[in-house]
Amino acid sequence: MAVSIISRTIKEGFRKLNHGNIKKSPKILLGFMIMPVRNISCLEVSKNMSLLSNEKKNATVADLKLDQPQENPLVVLLAWMMANKKHTYKYADIWIQKGFDVLTVNVNPWQFLWPTKGTQVVAADILKFLEQNTFYSPLMLHGFSVGGYLWGEVMVQMAHNMDRYQHILDKFVGQIWDSAADVTEIHKGVPPAVFPRNKMMANALGKYIIYHLKTFDKVATRHYIRSSQMFHTTLVHAPALFLLSKTDTIGTESSNQRVKENWESMGIQVEWKIFEKSPHVGHFRKYPKEYVAQLHKFLDTIDLQKEKQKQEGETNKDRIKVKM
């Protein structure tokens, strides 16, 4: 099949996705078990971000700023490709039951393939939300698959102005990475997310992505590489938990191991959980009790109340300095 035909077919698929015709497109159901969740309040922050809570938010949002302060700590949940809202709710519910609000972030395939007009815009919105709503503290990260790449883009922007964003970095008390996928595996990870039931089209998209990487260096490839480098030399030094599987060919054990070794060499505390046979971002679905227990165990190592008091104390010190 010629590259031009593949490209037109894929672009048409992305056009339908971007116009909201998800119901007419096959969807991949990855990463969780079918189980009821409690009522979750959802506030649409932007096209790509939603704020989830255990109670209805009376707050409204303008220019990514909530008009009412929130008292709960916040999890930034960076979803996998093509994640449906009701699917991410399964994970959000784990955090909500622990007293967190959850900012879910999704990107679509078009935004991923054209980062300068896609994922980098979303990354800027994540930063703007955190900067505009400084009352959220402490902060946690929970990223899936390409969410690692998206967070790398966030850190690239932070690195350009550390004086401005250091106070945000200081609020992170923990990070969890589920099936984190490196740039070297994107030609394997994106196709099944877009075409889960059409192997021929998935293979065609995989070939197109390889062509895309070779052809569009300035607007795509160099940004993937820079994000990957930033993820490996992270700005977030909070304790980390990696969740992965021996059978995952996308978020591989070897690529995650390299990240683990880099982070440990920087003095970051890294916990490591390898499941036996779960698919990519499918650990919760395959091992629900073990997955939740691992998250709770990790949280137990972080004294959130102590961290909150510590961060509030540092904020008060800064205010005193300003007055003096």
Coordinates of C-alpha atoms in Angstrom, one line a residue:
M1 CA 0.0 0.0 0.0
A2 CA 1.5 3.4 -1.0
V3 CA 2.4 5.8 1.7
S4 CA 0.1 8.5 0.3
I5 CA -2.9 6.1 0.5
I6 CA -2.1 5.1 4.0
S7 CA -1.6 8.8 5.0
R8 CA -5.0 9.8 3.5
T9 CA -6.8 6.9 5.3
I10 CA -5.2 7.7 8.6
K11 CA -5.9 11.4 8.3
E12 CA -9.5 10.6 7.6
G13 CA -9.6 8.5 10.7
F14 CA -8.1 11.3 12.8
R15 CA -10.5 13.8 11.2
K16 CA -13.4 11.7 12.5
L17 CA -11.8 11.4 15.9
N18 CA -11.3 15.1 16.1
H19 CA -14.9 15.8 15.2
G20 CA -16.2 13.5 18.0
N21 CA -17.2 10.5 16.0
I22 CA -15.8 8.1 18.5
K23 CA -18.9 6.0 18.8
K24 CA -18.6 5.1 15.1
S25 CA -14.9 4.1 15.5
P26 CA -13.6 0.9 17.2
K27 CA -12.1 1.7 20.6
I28 CA -9.5 -0.1 22.6
L29 CA -10.6 -1.0 26.1
L30 CA -7.3 -1.1 27.9
G31 CA -6.2 -0.8 31.5
F32 CA -9.1 -1.8 33.7
M33 CA -11.7 -4.1 34.9
I34 CA -15.4 -3.6 34.3
M35 CA -16.7 -2.6 37.7
P36 CA -19.1 0.0 39.1
V37 CA -17.7 3.3 40.4
R38 CA -19.2 5.8 42.7
N39 CA -20.8 9.0 41.4
I40 CA -17.9 11.3 40.3
S41 CA -18.3 15.0 39.6
C42 CA -16.7 16.1 36.4
L43 CA -15.8 19.7 35.6
E44 CA -14.6 20.3 32.0
V45 CA -11.4 22.4 32.3
S46 CA -10.5 22.3 28.6
K47 CA -10.9 20.1 25.5
N48 CA -8.2 17.8 26.9
M49 CA -8.6 18.2 30.6
S50 CA -11.3 17.4 33.2
L51 CA -11.3 17.8 37.0
L52 CA -12.9 14.9 38.8
S53 CA -14.0 15.0 42.5
N54 CA -16.2 13.1 44.9
E55 CA -18.5 16.0 45.2
K56 CA -20.2 18.4 42.8
K57 CA -18.0 21.4 42.0
N58 CA -19.8 24.7 42.2
A59 CA -16.6 26.3 40.9
T60 CA -16.5 27.5 37.3
V61 CA -13.3 27.8 35.2
A62 CA -12.2 30.7 33.1
D63 CA -8.8 30.7 31.4
L64 CA -8.0 27.5 33.2
K65 CA -8.4 29.1 36.6
L66 CA -11.1 27.9 39.1
D67 CA -13.1 30.6 40.7
Q68 CA -13.2 28.8 44.1
P69 CA -10.2 27.4 46.0
Q70 CA -10.2 23.6 46.5
E71 CA -8.9 22.0 49.7
N72 CA -8.0 18.5 48.5
P73 CA -4.6 17.4 47.2
L74 CA -4.5 16.8 43.4
V75 CA -3.5 13.9 41.1
V76 CA -2.5 14.8 37.6
L77 CA -3.6 11.7 35.7
L78 CA -2.0 11.5 32.2
A79 CA -4.1 8.9 30.3
W80 CA -3.1 6.4 27.6
M81 CA -3.9 7.0 24.0
M82 CA -7.7 6.9 23.2
A83 CA -8.7 6.5 26.8
N84 CA -12.4 6.9 27.3
K85 CA -13.6 9.0 30.2
K86 CA -15.5 6.2 31.9
H87 CA -12.3 4.1 31.7
T88 CA -10.1 6.7 33.4
Y89 CA -12.9 7.1 36.0
K90 CA -11.9 3.6 37.3
Y91 CA -8.5 4.9 38.1
A92 CA -9.6 8.3 39.3
D93 CA -12.0 6.6 41.8
I94 CA -9.0 5.0 43.5
W95 CA -7.6 8.5 44.2
I96 CA -10.9 10.1 45.0
Q97 CA -11.5 7.5 47.7
K98 CA -8.2 8.6 49.2
G99 CA -9.4 12.2 49.3
F100 CA -7.8 13.6 46.1
D101 CA -9.2 15.6 43.3
V102 CA -8.0 14.3 39.9
L103 CA -7.0 16.3 36.8
T104 CA -7.3 13.8 33.9
V105 CA -5.5 14.7 30.7
N106 CA -6.0 13.1 27.3
V107 CA -4.4 13.6 23.9
N108 CA -5.5 12.2 20.6
P109 CA -3.4 10.6 17.8
W110 CA -3.3 13.8 15.7
Q111 CA -2.0 15.8 18.7
F112 CA 0.6 13.2 19.3
L113 CA 1.9 13.0 15.7
W114 CA 2.1 16.8 15.4
P115 CA 3.4 17.9 18.8
T116 CA 4.2 21.6 18.1
K117 CA 0.4 22.1 17.4
G118 CA -0.8 19.3 19.6
T119 CA 0.9 17.8 22.7
Q120 CA 3.0 20.9 23.4
V121 CA -0.2 23.0 23.6
V122 CA -1.7 20.5 26.0
A123 CA 1.5 20.5 28.0
A124 CA 1.3 24.3 28.3
D125 CA -2.3 24.0 29.5
I126 CA -1.3 21.6 32.2
L127 CA 1.4 24.0 33.4
K128 CA -1.0 26.9 33.2
F129 CA -3.7 25.1 35.3
L130 CA -1.2 24.2 38.0
E131 CA 0.2 27.8 38.0
Q132 CA -3.3 29.4 38.1
N133 CA -4.6 27.1 40.9
T134 CA -1.8 27.3 43.4
F135 CA -4.1 26.2 46.2
Y136 CA -3.7 22.6 45.0
S137 CA -1.1 21.0 47.3
P138 CA 0.4 18.4 47.6
L139 CA 0.5 17.1 44.0
M140 CA 0.8 13.5 42.6
L141 CA 1.5 12.2 39.2
H142 CA -0.1 9.0 37.7
G143 CA 0.9 8.5 34.1
F144 CA 0.1 5.8 31.6
S145 CA 1.9 4.8 28.4
V146 CA 2.4 8.0 26.2
G147 CA 1.6 10.0 29.3
G148 CA 5.3 9.7 30.1
Y149 CA 6.0 11.5 26.8
L150 CA 3.4 14.2 27.5
W151 CA 5.0 14.8 30.9
G152 CA 8.4 15.1 29.3
E153 CA 6.9 17.9 27.1
V154 CA 5.7 19.6 30.3
M155 CA 9.2 19.4 31.8
V156 CA 10.8 20.7 28.7
Q157 CA 8.7 23.9 29.1
M158 CA 9.5 24.0 32.8
A159 CA 13.2 23.8 32.1
H160 CA 13.1 27.0 30.1
N161 CA 12.0 29.0 33.1
M162 CA 12.9 27.2 36.4
D163 CA 12.5 30.3 38.5
R164 CA 8.8 30.5 37.4
Y165 CA 8.0 26.8 37.8
Q166 CA 10.2 25.5 40.7
H167 CA 7.3 26.1 43.2
I168 CA 5.2 23.7 41.2
L169 CA 7.9 21.0 41.1
D170 CA 8.3 21.4 44.9
K171 CA 4.7 20.4 45.4
F172 CA 5.0 16.9 43.9
V173 CA 5.3 14.3 46.6
G174 CA 5.0 11.1 44.5
Q175 CA 4.8 9.8 40.9
I176 CA 3.4 6.5 39.5
W177 CA 4.2 5.3 36.0
D178 CA 2.0 2.6 34.5
S179 CA 3.4 1.0 31.3
A180 CA 5.5 4.1 30.5
A181 CA 6.4 3.9 26.8
D182 CA 9.6 5.3 25.3
V183 CA 9.9 7.1 22.0
T184 CA 11.5 4.0 20.5
E185 CA 8.3 2.1 20.9
I186 CA 5.7 4.6 19.6
H187 CA 5.3 2.8 16.3
K188 CA 4.1 -0.2 18.3
G189 CA 2.0 1.6 20.9
V190 CA -0.1 4.0 18.8
P191 CA -1.4 1.7 16.0
P192 CA -3.3 -0.7 18.3
A193 CA -4.8 2.2 20.2
V194 CA -6.2 3.7 16.9
F195 CA -7.1 0.5 15.1
P196 CA -7.6 -2.2 17.9
R197 CA -9.8 -4.5 15.7
N198 CA -8.1 -3.9 12.3
K199 CA -4.7 -5.5 12.2
M200 CA -4.1 -4.5 8.6
M201 CA -4.7 -0.8 9.3
A202 CA -2.7 -1.0 12.5
N203 CA 0.3 -2.4 10.6
A204 CA -0.2 0.3 8.0
L205 CA -0.2 3.0 10.7
G206 CA 2.9 1.5 12.3
K207 CA 4.7 1.8 8.9
Y208 CA 3.4 5.4 8.5
I209 CA 4.7 6.4 11.9
I210 CA 8.2 5.1 11.0
Y211 CA 7.9 7.2 7.8
H212 CA 6.7 10.1 9.9
L213 CA 9.6 9.9 12.2
K214 CA 12.1 9.9 9.3
T215 CA 10.4 12.7 7.4
F216 CA 9.2 15.2 10.0
D217 CA 12.2 15.8 12.2
K218 CA 11.7 19.5 12.9
V219 CA 8.0 19.3 13.8
A220 CA 7.9 15.8 15.4
T221 CA 10.9 13.5 15.9
R222 CA 13.3 15.9 17.6
H223 CA 10.6 16.8 20.1
Y224 CA 10.0 13.1 20.9
I225 CA 13.7 12.7 21.5
R226 CA 13.9 15.8 23.7
S227 CA 10.9 14.8 25.8
S228 CA 12.4 11.3 26.2
Q229 CA 15.7 12.8 27.4
M230 CA 13.9 15.0 29.8
F231 CA 11.9 12.1 31.2
H232 CA 15.1 10.1 31.8
T233 CA 16.6 13.1 33.6
T234 CA 13.4 14.2 35.4
L235 CA 12.9 17.4 37.2
V236 CA 10.5 15.7 39.6
H237 CA 12.6 14.1 42.4
A238 CA 9.7 12.8 44.4
P239 CA 9.5 9.0 45.1
A240 CA 8.4 6.9 42.2
L241 CA 6.5 3.7 41.6
F242 CA 6.8 1.9 38.3
L243 CA 4.1 -0.6 37.3
L244 CA 4.9 -2.9 34.3
S245 CA 4.6 -6.4 32.9
K246 CA 7.0 -9.0 31.6
T247 CA 4.8 -9.5 28.5
D248 CA 4.3 -5.8 27.6
T249 CA 6.1 -5.1 24.3
I250 CA 5.3 -1.4 24.3
G251 CA 6.1 -0.2 27.8
T252 CA 8.9 -2.7 28.0
E253 CA 10.8 -3.8 31.1
S254 CA 14.1 -2.9 29.5
S255 CA 13.2 0.7 28.7
N256 CA 11.6 1.2 32.1
Q257 CA 14.7 -0.3 33.7
R258 CA 16.9 2.4 32.0
V259 CA 14.7 5.1 33.5
K260 CA 14.8 3.5 36.9
E261 CA 18.6 3.3 36.9
N262 CA 18.9 6.9 35.8
W263 CA 16.6 8.1 38.5
E264 CA 18.2 6.1 41.2
S265 CA 21.6 7.5 40.3
M266 CA 20.0 10.9 40.9
G267 CA 19.0 9.9 44.4
I268 CA 15.3 9.3 43.6
Q269 CA 13.6 6.6 45.6
V270 CA 12.1 4.1 43.0
E271 CA 9.7 1.2 43.8
W272 CA 9.3 -1.5 41.1
K273 CA 6.4 -3.8 40.5
I274 CA 6.4 -6.3 37.6
F275 CA 3.2 -8.2 36.8
E276 CA 3.5 -11.6 35.1
K277 CA 1.2 -11.5 32.1
S278 CA -0.8 -8.3 32.0
P279 CA -1.1 -6.4 28.7
H280 CA 0.0 -2.8 28.0
V281 CA -1.8 -0.5 30.6
G282 CA -3.8 -3.6 31.5
H283 CA -2.4 -4.4 35.0
F284 CA -5.4 -3.1 36.9
R285 CA -7.8 -5.2 34.7
K286 CA -5.7 -8.3 35.1
Y287 CA -4.7 -7.9 38.8
P288 CA -7.2 -5.4 40.3
K289 CA -6.6 -6.2 44.0
E290 CA -2.8 -6.4 43.7
Y291 CA -2.8 -3.1 41.7
V292 CA -4.8 -1.2 44.2
A293 CA -2.8 -2.6 47.1
Q294 CA 0.4 -1.6 45.5
L295 CA -0.8 2.0 45.1
H296 CA -2.0 2.1 48.7
K297 CA 1.3 0.7 49.9
F298 CA 3.1 3.4 47.9
L299 CA 0.9 6.1 49.3
D300 CA 1.5 4.9 52.9
T301 CA 5.2 5.8 52.4
I302 CA 4.2 9.4 51.8
D303 CA 2.8 11.4 54.8
L304 CA 0.5 13.7 52.8
Q305 CA -0.6 15.7 55.8
K306 CA 3.0 16.3 56.9
E307 CA 3.9 17.3 53.3
K308 CA 1.0 19.7 53.1
Q309 CA 2.0 21.3 56.4
K310 CA 5.6 21.5 55.2
Q311 CA 4.6 23.2 51.9
E312 CA 2.2 25.6 53.7
G313 CA 5.0 26.5 56.1
E314 CA 7.4 27.3 53.3
T315 CA 4.7 29.4 51.6
N316 CA 4.2 31.4 54.8
K317 CA 8.0 31.9 55.1
D318 CA 8.0 33.3 51.5
R319 CA 5.2 35.7 52.4
I320 CA 7.1 36.9 55.5
K321 CA 10.2 37.6 53.4
V322 CA 8.1 39.6 50.9
K323 CA 6.6 41.7 53.7
M324 CA 10.1 42.4 55.2

